[in-house]
Coordinates of N, CA and C and ligand atoms in Angstrom, one line a residue:
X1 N 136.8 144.4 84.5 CA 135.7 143.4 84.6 C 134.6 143.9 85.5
X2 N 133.7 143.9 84.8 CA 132.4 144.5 85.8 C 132.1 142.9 86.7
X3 N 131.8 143.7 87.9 CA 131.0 142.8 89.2 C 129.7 142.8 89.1
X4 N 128.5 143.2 88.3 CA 127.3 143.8 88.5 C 126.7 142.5 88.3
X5 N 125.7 142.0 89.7 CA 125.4 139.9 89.3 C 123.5 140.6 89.0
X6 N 123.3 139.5 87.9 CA 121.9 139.7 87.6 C 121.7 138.2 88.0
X7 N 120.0 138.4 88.3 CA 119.1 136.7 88.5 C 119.2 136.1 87.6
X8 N 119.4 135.0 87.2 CA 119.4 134.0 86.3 C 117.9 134.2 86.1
X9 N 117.2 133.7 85.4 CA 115.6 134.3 84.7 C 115.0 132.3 84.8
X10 N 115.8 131.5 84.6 CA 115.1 130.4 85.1 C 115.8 129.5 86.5
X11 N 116.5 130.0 86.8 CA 117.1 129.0 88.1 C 117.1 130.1 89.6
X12 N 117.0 131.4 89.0 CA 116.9 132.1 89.9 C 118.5 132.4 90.6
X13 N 119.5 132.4 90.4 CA 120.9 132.7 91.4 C 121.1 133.7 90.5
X14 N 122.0 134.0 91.6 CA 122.9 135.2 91.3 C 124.1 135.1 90.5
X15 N 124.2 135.5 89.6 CA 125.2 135.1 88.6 C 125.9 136.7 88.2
X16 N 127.2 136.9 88.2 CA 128.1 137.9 87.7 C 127.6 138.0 86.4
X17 N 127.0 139.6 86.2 CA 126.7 139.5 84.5 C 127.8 138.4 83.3
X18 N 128.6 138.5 83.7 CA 129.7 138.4 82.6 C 129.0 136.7 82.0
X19 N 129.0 136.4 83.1 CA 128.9 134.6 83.1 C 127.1 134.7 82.5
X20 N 126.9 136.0 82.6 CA 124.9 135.5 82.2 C 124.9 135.5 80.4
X21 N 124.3 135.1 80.0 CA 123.9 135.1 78.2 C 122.7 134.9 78.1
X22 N 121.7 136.1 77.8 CA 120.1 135.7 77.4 C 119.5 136.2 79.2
X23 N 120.2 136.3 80.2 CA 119.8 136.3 81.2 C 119.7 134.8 82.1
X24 N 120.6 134.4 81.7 CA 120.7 132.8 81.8 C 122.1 132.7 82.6
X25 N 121.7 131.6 83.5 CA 123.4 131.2 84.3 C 124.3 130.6 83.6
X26 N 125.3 130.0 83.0 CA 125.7 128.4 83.1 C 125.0 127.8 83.1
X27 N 125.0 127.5 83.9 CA 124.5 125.8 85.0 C 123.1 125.7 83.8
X28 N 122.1 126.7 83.6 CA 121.2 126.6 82.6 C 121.1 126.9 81.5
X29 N 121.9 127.8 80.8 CA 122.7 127.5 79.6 C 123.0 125.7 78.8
X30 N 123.4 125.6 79.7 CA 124.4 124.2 79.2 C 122.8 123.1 79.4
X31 N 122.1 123.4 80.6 CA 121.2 122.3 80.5 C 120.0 122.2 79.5
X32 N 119.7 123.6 79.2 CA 118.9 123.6 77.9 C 119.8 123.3 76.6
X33 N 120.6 123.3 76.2 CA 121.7 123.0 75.0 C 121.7 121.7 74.7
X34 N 121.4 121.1 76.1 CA 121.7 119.7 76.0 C 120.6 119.3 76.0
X35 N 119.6 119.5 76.3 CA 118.1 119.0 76.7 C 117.7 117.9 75.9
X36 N 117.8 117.7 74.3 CA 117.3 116.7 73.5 C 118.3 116.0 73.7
X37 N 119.4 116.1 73.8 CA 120.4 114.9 73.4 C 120.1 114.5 74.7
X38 N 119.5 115.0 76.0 CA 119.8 114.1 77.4 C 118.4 113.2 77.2
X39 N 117.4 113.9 76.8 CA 116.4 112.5 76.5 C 116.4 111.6 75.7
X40 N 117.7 111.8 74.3 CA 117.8 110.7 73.2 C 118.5 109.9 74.1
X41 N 119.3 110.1 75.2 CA 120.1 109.3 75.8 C 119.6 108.3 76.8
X42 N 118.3 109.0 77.6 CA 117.4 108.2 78.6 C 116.9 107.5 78.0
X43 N 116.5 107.8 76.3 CA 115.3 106.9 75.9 C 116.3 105.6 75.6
X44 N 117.2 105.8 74.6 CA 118.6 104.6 74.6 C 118.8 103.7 75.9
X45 N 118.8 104.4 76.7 CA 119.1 103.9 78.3 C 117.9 102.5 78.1
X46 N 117.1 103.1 78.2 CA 115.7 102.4 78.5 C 115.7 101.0 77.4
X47 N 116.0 101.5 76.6 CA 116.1 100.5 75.4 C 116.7 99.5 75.6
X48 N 118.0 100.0 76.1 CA 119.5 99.2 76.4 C 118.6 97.8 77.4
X49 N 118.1 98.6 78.3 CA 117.7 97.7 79.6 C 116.7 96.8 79.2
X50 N 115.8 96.9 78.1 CA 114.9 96.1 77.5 C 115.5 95.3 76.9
X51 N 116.4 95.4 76.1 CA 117.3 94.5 75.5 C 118.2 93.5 76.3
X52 N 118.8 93.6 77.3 CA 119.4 93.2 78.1 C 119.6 91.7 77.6
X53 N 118.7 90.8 77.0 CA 119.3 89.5 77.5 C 119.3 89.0 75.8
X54 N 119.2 90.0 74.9 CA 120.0 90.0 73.5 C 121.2 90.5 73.7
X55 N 122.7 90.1 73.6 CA 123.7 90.6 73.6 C 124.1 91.8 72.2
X56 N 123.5 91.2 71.0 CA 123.9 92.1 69.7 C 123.3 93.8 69.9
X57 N 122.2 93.3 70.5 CA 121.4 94.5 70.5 C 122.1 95.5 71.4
X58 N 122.4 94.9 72.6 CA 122.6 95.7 73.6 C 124.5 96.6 73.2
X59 N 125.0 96.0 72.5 CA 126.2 96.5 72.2 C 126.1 97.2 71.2
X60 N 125.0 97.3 70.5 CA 125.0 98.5 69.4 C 123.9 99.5 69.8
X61 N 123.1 99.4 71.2 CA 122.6 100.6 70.9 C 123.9 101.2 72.5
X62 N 124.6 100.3 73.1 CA 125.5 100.8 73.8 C 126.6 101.9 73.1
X63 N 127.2 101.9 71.6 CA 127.8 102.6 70.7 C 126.7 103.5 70.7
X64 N 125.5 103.5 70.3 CA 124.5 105.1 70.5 C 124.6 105.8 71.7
X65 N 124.6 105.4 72.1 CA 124.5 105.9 74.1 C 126.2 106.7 73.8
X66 N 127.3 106.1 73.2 CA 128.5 106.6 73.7 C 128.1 107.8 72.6
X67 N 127.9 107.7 71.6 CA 127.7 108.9 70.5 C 127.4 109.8 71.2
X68 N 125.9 109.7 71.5 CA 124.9 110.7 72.0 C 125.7 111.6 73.2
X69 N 126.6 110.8 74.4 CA 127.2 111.2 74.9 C 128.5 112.2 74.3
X70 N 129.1 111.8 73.6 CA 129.5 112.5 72.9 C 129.4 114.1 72.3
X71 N 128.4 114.3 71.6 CA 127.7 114.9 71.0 C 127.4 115.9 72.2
X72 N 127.0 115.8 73.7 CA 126.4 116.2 74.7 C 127.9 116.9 75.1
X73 N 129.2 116.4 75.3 CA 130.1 116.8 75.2 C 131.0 117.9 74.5
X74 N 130.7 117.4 73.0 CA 131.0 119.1 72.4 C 129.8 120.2 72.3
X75 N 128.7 120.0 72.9 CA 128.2 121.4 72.8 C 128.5 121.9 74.0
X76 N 128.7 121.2 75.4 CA 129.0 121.5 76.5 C 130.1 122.5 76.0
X77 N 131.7 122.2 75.7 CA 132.8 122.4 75.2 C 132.6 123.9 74.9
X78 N 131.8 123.9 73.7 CA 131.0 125.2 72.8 C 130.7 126.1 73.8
X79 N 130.1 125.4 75.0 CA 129.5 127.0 76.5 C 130.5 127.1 77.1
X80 N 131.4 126.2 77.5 CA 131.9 126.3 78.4 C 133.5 126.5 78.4
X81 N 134.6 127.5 77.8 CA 135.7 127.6 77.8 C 136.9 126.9 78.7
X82 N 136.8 126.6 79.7 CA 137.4 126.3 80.6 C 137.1 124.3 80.8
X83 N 138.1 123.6 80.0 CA 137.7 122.3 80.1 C 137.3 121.5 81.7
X84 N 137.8 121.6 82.6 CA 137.8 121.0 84.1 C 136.4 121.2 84.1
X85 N 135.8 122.7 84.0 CA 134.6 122.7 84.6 C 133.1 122.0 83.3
X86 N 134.2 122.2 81.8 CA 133.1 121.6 80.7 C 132.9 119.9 81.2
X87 N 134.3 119.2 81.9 CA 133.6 117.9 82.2 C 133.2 118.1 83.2
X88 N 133.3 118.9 84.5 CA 132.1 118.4 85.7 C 130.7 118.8 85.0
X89 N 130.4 119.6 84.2 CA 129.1 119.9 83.7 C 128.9 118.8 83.0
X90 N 129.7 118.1 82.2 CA 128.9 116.9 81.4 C 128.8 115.4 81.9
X91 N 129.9 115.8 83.1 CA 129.2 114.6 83.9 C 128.0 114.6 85.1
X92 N 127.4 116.0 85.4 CA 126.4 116.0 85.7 C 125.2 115.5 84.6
X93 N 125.1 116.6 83.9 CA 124.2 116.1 82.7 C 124.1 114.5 82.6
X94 N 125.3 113.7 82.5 CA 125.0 112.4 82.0 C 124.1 111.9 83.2
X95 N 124.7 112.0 84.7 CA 124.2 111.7 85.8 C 122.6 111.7 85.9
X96 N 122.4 112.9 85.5 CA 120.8 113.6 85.2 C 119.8 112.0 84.4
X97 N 120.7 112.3 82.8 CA 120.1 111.3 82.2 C 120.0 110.3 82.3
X98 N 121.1 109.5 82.7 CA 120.9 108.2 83.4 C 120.1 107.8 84.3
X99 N 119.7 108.9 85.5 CA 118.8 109.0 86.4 C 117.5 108.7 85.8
X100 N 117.4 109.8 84.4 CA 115.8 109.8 84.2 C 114.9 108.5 84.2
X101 N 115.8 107.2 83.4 CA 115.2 106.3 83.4 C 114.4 105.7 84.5
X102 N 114.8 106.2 85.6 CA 113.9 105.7 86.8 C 112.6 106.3 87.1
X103 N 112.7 107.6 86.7 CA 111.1 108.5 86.8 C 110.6 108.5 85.7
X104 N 110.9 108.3 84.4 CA 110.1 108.4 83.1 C 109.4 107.3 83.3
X105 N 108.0 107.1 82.7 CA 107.2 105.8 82.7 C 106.7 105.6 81.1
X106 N 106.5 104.6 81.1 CA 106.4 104.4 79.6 C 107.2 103.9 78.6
X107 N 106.7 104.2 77.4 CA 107.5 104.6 76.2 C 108.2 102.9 75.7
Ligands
ZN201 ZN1 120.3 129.4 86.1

């Protein structure tokens, strides 16, 4: 197993070649892969909370939200061989997107 660590090219760390792909770490691997599904899921988010005081609405775009999550889950799976670490990476991600709703304006 070679030790030789290259820069990650967008996050900048030091990463063991082995773990780089594209010149890419992990950690940003996985967050570009997911990138659209984490904004289908903020935007959902956002919806959810506008809906809030219709109950029908809010339980069926709540089933989108679980999809979406989902879906964010097996491509995680797909980077990440080692399950323990594919869910702490997807429960970052969701963390992330759930967050966005606070800084996105609009929409
Ligand atoms: Zn990186």
């Amino acid at each position: 197993m070679s030790s030789i660590l290259v820069f990650c090219k967008d996050c900048g760390k030091q990463v063991p070649s082995a773990e780089a792909r594209d010149q890419l770490c992990l950690d940003c691997r996985v967050r570009k892969s997911v990138a659209d599904l984490r904004d289908e899921h903020a935007r959902l988010w956002r919806k959810r909370e506008r809906y809030k005081s219709s109950q029908a609405n809010v339980e069926q775009i709540g089933r989108q939200i679980a999809r979406v999550e989902d879906r964010m889950g097996a491509r995680i799976k797909e980077l990440v061989p080692n399950e323990r670490q594919a869910v702490d990476l997807l429960r970052r991600e969701l963390e992330t997107a759930r967050g966005q709703r606070y800084t996105i304006k609009g929409v």
